[in-house]
Short mmCIF file of C-alpha atoms and ligand atoms in Angstrom, two decimals:
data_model
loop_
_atom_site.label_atom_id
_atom_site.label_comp_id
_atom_site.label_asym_id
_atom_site.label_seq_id
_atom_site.Cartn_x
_atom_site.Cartn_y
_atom_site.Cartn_z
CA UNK A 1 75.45 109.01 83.54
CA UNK A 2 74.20 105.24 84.33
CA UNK A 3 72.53 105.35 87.71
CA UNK A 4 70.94 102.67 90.07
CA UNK A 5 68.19 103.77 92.25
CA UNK A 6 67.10 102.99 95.61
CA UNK A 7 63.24 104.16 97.02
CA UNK A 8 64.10 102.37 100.73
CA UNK A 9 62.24 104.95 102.68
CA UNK A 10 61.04 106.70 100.41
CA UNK A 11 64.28 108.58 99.52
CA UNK A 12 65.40 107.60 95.71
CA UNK A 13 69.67 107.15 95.94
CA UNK A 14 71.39 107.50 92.81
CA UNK A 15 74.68 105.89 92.45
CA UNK A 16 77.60 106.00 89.60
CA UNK A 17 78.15 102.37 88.25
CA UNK A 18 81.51 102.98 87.87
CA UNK A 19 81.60 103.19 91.82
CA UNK A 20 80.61 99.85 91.98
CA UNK A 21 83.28 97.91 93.68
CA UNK A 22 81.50 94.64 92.74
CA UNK A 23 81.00 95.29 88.87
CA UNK A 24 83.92 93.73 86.71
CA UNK A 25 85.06 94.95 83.34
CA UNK A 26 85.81 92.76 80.56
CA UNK A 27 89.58 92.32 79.29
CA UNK A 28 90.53 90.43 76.11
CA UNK A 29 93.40 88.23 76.17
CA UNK A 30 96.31 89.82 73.73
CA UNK A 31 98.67 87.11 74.15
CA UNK A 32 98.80 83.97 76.18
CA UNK A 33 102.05 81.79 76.99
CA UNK A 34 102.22 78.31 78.38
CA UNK A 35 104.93 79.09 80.69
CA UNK A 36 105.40 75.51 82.10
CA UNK A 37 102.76 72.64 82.56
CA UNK A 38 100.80 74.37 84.89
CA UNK A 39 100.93 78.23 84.59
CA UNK A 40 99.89 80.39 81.82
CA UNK A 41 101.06 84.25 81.25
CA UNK A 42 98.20 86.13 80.14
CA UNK A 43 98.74 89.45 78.31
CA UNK A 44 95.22 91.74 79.10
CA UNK A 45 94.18 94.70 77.48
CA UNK A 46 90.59 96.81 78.88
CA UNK A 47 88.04 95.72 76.05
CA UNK A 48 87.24 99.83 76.47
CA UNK A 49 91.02 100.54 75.55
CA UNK A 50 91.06 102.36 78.90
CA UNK A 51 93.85 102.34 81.17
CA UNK A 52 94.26 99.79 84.32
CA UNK A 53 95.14 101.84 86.98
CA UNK A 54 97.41 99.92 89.82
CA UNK A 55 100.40 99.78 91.70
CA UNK A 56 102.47 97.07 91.72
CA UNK A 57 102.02 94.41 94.60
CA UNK A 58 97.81 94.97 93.59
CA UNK A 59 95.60 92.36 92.98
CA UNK A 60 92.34 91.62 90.60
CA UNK A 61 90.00 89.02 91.19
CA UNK A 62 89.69 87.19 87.71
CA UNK A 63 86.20 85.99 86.60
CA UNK A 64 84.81 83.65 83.87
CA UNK A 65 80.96 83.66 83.24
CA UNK A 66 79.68 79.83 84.59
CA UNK A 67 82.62 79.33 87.07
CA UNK A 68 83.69 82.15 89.32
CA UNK A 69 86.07 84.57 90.03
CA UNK A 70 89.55 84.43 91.65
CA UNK A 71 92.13 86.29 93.32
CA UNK A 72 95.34 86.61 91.10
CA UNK A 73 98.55 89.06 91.10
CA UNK A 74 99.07 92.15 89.03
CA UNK A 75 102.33 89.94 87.09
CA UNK A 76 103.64 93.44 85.15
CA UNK A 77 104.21 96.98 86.15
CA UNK A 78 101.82 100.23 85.20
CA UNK A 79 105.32 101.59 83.87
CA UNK A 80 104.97 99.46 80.85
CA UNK A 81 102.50 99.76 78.00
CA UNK A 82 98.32 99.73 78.56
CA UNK A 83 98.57 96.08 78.94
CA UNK A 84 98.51 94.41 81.92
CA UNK A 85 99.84 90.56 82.62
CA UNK A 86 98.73 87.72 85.03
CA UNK A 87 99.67 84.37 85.62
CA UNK A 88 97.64 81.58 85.69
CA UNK A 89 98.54 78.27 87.69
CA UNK A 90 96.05 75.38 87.08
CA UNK A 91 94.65 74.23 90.55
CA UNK A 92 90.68 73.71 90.03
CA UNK A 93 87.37 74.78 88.63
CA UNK A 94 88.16 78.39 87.83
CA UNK A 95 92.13 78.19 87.35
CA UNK A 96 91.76 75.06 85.25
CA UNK A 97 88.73 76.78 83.02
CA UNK A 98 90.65 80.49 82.87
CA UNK A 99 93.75 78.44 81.12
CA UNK A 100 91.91 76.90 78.48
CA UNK A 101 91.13 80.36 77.21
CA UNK A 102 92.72 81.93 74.12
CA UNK A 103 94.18 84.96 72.50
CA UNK A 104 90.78 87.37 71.65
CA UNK A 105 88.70 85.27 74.06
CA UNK A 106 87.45 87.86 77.11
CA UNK A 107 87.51 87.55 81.03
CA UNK A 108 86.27 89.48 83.44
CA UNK A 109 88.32 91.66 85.97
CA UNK A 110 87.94 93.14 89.21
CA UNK A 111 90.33 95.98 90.43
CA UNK A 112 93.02 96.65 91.15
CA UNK A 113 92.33 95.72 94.96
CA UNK A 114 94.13 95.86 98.14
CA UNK A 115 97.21 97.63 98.77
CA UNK A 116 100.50 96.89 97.19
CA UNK A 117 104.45 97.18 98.18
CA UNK A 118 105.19 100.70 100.11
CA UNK A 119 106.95 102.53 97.40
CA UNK A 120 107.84 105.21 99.26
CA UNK A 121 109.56 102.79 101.61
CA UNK A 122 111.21 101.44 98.83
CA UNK A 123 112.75 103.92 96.98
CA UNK A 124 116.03 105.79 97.88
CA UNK A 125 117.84 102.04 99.74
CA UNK A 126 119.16 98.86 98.76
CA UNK A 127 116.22 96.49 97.80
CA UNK A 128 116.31 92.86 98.16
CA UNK A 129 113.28 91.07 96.49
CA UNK A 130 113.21 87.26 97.51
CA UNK A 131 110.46 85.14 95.48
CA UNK A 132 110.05 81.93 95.54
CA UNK A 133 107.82 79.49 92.90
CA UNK A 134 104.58 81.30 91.89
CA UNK A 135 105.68 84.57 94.30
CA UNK A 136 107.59 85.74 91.28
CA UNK A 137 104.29 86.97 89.87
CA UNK A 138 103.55 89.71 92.23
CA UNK A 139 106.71 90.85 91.97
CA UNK A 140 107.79 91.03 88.63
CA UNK A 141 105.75 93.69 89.36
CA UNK A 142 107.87 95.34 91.16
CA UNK A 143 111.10 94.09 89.69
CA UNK A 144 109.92 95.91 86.57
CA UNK A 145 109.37 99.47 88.27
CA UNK A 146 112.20 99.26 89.73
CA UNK A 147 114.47 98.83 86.54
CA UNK A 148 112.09 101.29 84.73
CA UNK A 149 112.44 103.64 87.27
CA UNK A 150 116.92 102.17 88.60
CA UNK A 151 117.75 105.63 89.36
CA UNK A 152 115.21 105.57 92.32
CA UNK A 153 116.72 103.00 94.56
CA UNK A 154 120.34 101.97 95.40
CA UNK A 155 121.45 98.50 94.89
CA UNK A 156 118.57 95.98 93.66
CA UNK A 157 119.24 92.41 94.27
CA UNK A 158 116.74 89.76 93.69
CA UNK A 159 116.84 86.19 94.61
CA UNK A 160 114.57 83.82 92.45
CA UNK A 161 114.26 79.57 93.83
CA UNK A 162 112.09 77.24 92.06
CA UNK A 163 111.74 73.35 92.75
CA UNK A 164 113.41 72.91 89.82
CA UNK A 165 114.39 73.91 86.43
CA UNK A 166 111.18 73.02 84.44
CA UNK A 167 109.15 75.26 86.96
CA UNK A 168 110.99 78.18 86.82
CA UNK A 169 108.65 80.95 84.99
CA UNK A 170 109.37 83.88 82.47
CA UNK A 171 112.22 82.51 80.94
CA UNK A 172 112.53 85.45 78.65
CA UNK A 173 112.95 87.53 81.86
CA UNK A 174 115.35 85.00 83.31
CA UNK A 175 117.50 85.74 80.73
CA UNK A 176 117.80 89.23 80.68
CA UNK A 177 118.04 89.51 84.22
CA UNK A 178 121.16 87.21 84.26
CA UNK A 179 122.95 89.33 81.62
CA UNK A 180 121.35 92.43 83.53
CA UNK A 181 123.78 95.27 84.99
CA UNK A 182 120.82 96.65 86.73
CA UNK A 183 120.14 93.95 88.90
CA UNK A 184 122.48 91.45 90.80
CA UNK A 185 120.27 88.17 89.95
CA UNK A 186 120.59 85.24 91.82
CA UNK A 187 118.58 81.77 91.15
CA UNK A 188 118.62 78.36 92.49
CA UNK A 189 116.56 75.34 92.24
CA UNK A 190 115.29 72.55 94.87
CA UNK A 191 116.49 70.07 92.27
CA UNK A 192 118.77 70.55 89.51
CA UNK A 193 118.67 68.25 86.39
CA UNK A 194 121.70 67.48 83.97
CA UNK A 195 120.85 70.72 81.88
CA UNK A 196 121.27 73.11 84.89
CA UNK A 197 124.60 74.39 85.79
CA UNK A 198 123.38 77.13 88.26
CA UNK A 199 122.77 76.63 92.25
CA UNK A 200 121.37 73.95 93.54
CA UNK A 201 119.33 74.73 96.86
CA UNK A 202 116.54 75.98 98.86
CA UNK A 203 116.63 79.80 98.29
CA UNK A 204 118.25 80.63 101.84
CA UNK A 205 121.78 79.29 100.16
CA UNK A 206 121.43 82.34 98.02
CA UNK A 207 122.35 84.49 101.16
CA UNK A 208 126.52 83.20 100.73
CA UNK A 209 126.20 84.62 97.32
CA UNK A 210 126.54 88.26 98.10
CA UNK A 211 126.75 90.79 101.25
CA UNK A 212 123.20 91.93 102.11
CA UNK A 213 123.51 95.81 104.16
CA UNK A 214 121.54 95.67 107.17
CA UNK A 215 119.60 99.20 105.53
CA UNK A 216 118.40 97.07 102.85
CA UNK A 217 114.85 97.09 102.35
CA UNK A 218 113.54 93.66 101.68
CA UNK A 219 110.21 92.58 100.04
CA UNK A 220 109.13 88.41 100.35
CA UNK A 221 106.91 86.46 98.19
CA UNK A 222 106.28 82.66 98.10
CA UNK A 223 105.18 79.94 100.04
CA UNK A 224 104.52 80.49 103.54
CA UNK A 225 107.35 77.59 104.90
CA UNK A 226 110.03 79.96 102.80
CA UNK A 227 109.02 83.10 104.84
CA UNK A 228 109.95 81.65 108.32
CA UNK A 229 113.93 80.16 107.12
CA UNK A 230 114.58 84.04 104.50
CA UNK A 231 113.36 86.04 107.66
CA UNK A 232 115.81 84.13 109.88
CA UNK A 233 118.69 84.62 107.77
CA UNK A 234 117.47 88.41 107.53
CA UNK A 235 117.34 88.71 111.14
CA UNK A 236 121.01 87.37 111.35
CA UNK A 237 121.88 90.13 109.42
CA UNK A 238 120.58 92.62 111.38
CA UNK A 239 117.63 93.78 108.68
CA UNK A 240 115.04 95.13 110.90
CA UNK A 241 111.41 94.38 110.65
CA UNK A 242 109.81 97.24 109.96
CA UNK A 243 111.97 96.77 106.70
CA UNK A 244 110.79 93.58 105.59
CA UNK A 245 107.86 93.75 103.57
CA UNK A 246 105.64 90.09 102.59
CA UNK A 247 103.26 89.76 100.55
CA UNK A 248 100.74 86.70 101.95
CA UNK A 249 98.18 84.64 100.24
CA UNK A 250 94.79 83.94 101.95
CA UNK A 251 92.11 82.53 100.88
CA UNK A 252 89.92 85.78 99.14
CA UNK A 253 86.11 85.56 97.72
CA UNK A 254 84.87 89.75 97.56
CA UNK A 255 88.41 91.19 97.97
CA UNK A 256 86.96 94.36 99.31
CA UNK A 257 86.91 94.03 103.54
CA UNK A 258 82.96 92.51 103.18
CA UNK A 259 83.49 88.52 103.43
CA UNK A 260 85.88 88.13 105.97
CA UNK A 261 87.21 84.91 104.06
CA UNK A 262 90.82 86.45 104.16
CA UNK A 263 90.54 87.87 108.06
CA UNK A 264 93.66 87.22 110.26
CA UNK A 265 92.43 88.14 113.84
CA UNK A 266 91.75 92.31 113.16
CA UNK A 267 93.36 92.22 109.51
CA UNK A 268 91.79 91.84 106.14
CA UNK A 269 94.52 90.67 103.71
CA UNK A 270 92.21 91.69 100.89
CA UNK A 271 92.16 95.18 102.46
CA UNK A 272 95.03 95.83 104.46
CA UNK A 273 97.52 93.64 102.22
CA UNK A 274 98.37 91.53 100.71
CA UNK A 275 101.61 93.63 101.77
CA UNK A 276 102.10 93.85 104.98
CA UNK A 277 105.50 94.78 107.17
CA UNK A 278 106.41 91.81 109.17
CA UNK A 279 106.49 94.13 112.32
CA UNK A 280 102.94 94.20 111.95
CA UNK A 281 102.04 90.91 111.35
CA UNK A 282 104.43 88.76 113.27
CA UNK A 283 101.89 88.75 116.63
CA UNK A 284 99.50 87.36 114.62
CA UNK A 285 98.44 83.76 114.98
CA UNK A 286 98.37 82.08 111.59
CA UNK A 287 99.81 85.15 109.14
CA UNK A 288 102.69 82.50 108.56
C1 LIG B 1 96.44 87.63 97.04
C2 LIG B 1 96.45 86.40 96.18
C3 LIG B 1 97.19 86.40 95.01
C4 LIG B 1 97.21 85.27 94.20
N1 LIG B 1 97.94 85.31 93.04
C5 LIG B 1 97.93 84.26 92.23
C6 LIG B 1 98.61 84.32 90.95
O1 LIG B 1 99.20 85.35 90.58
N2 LIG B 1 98.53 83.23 90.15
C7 LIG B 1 97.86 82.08 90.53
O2 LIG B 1 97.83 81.12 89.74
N3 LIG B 1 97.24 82.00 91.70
C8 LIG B 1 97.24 83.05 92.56
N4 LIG B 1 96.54 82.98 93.74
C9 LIG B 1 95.87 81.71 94.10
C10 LIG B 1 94.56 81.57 93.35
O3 LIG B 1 93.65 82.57 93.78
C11 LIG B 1 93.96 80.18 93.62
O4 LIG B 1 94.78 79.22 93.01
C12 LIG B 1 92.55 80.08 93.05
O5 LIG B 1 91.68 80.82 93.87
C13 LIG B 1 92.08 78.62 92.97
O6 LIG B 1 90.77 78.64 92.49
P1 LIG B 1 90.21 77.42 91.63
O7 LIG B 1 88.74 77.60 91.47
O8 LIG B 1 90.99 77.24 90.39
O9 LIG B 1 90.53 76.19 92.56
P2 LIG B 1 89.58 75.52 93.69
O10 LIG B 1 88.71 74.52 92.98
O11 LIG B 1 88.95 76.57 94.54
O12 LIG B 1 90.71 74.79 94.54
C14 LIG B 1 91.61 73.82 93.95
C15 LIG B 1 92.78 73.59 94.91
O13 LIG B 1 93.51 74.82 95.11
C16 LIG B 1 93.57 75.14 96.48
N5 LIG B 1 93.42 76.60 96.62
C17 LIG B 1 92.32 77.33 96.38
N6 LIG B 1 92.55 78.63 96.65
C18 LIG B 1 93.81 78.72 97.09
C19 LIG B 1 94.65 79.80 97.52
N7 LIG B 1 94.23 81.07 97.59
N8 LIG B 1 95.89 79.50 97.87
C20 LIG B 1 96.37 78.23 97.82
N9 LIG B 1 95.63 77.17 97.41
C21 LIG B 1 94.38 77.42 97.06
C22 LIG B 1 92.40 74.39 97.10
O14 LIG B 1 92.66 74.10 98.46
C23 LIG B 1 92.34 73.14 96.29
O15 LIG B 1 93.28 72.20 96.74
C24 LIG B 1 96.49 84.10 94.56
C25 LIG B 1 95.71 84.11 95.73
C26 LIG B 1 95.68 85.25 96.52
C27 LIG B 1 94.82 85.24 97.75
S1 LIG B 2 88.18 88.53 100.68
FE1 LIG B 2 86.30 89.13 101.56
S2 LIG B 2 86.95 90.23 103.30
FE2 LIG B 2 88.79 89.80 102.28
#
């Protein structure tokens, strides 16, 4: 067994490398789609064929030798094959460099990290998934357990908004969820175009499109401005908030509780998240 060893004080420490929560492992790229002009769907597979463990709602941090590492969202569910997917949205040094890689080039990943949506919350009630833009990532996660595993929850209802219909990602999904009889799909964009004959709207007008139980169990993902107007309408229902679940974004460098780049007042989001209930978090200054 590998072993590092450590003669402070005279005592020799020897730890397993595969402990090591700051050691990545390399993945190669299986497949990679350019899902609009900005975001690429990476298929990953171990380069030592061994499985990624994780639960949906996880994170990695993503590293290329030369620029960096960055946080990014499990985008597929451990229920399917021993590939693993993330998304890719070209913002700067690392994003921009990690999309101009192809299939059989290799990264570097870190993980899984944090903790991800409560499954044990989940399971047994309605669900209502909300993403909006890029949020769709972390939980196709999710939306993929769940229709792997329908029996386990009631209804499942997902609402989907994206500015408009040239950003909306995982078209292939997209289209089997809108013939789907195991989900009730609903989409709408900020902006239609003449091609799109679906809603047109921010994602709150998605709430008139169906009757939401007040039991329902609800998880959030997408920009911060959308969380404040979905957990209004929520609240008009009479969802409570111990039942709404969001996943936030912060800013993340170690992803393991030793930075404190991603620290709200006494939380880590690296750590204690990226899922949190909104009853926990809604004291906080700055969460969203
Ligand atoms: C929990 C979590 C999950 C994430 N999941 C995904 C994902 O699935 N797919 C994805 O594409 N991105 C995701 N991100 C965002 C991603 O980590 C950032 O886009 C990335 O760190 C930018 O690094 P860069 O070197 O490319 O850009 P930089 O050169 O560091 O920055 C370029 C621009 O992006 C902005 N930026 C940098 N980091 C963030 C951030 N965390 N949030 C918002 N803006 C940022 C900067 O302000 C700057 O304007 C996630 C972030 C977190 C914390
Ligand atoms: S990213 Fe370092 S403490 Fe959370």
């Amino acid at each position: 067994m590998p072993t590092t060893t450590c003669t402070c004080g005279g005592k020799a420490v020897a730890k397993d490398v595969k402990d090591n929560i700051f050691l990545p492992k390399e993945a190669k790229i299986i497949r990679v789609e350019k899902t609009t002009e900005m975001e690429r769907i990476f298929t990953l597979r171990l380069a030592d064929e061994s499985q990624m463990k994780f639960e949906p709602g996880q994170i990695l941090e993503v590293g290329l030798m030369g620029y960096g590492e960055i946080p990014l969202g499990l985008a597929s569910s451990p229920t399917r094959t021993n590939t693993f997917d993330i998304v890719v949205r070209s913002v700067g040094r690392v994003s921009q460099a990690l999309n101009r890689l192809a299939q059989g080039d290799s990264l570097l990943v870190r993980g899984p990290l944090g903790k991800g949506f409560p499954l044990e919350n989940l399971r047994g009630h309605d669900l209502l998934i909300i993403a909006g833009g890029i949020g769709l990532c972390p939980t196709r996660s999710l939306i993929q357990y769940t229709l792997d595993r329908r029996k386990e929850f009631q209804r499942f209802i997902l609402f989907y908004g994206a500015r408009d219909p040239q950003q909306q990602l995982f078209l292939a999904d997209l289209s089997d969820w809108r013939k789907s009889k195991d989900v009730e799909y609903h989409e709408t964009v900020d902006r239609g175009d003449p091609s799109w004959k679906g809603n047109v709207g921010v994602i709150t007008t998605l709430f008139s499109k169906t009757k939401i139980d007040p039991g329902t169990r609800v998880v959030i993902c997408g920009p911060p401005i959308m969380f404040k107007f979905v957990i209004r309408e929520l609240e008009k229902l009479g969802v409570a908030r111990q039942n709404i679940y969001l996943d936030l974004e912060r800013r993340m460098k170690c992803g393991v509780g030793k930075c404190g780049h991603c620290q709200i007042n006494d939380k880590y989001v690296c750590t204690d998240g990226p899922v949190f209930p909104f009853s926990e978090i809604e004291k906080l200054e700055e969460a969203i």
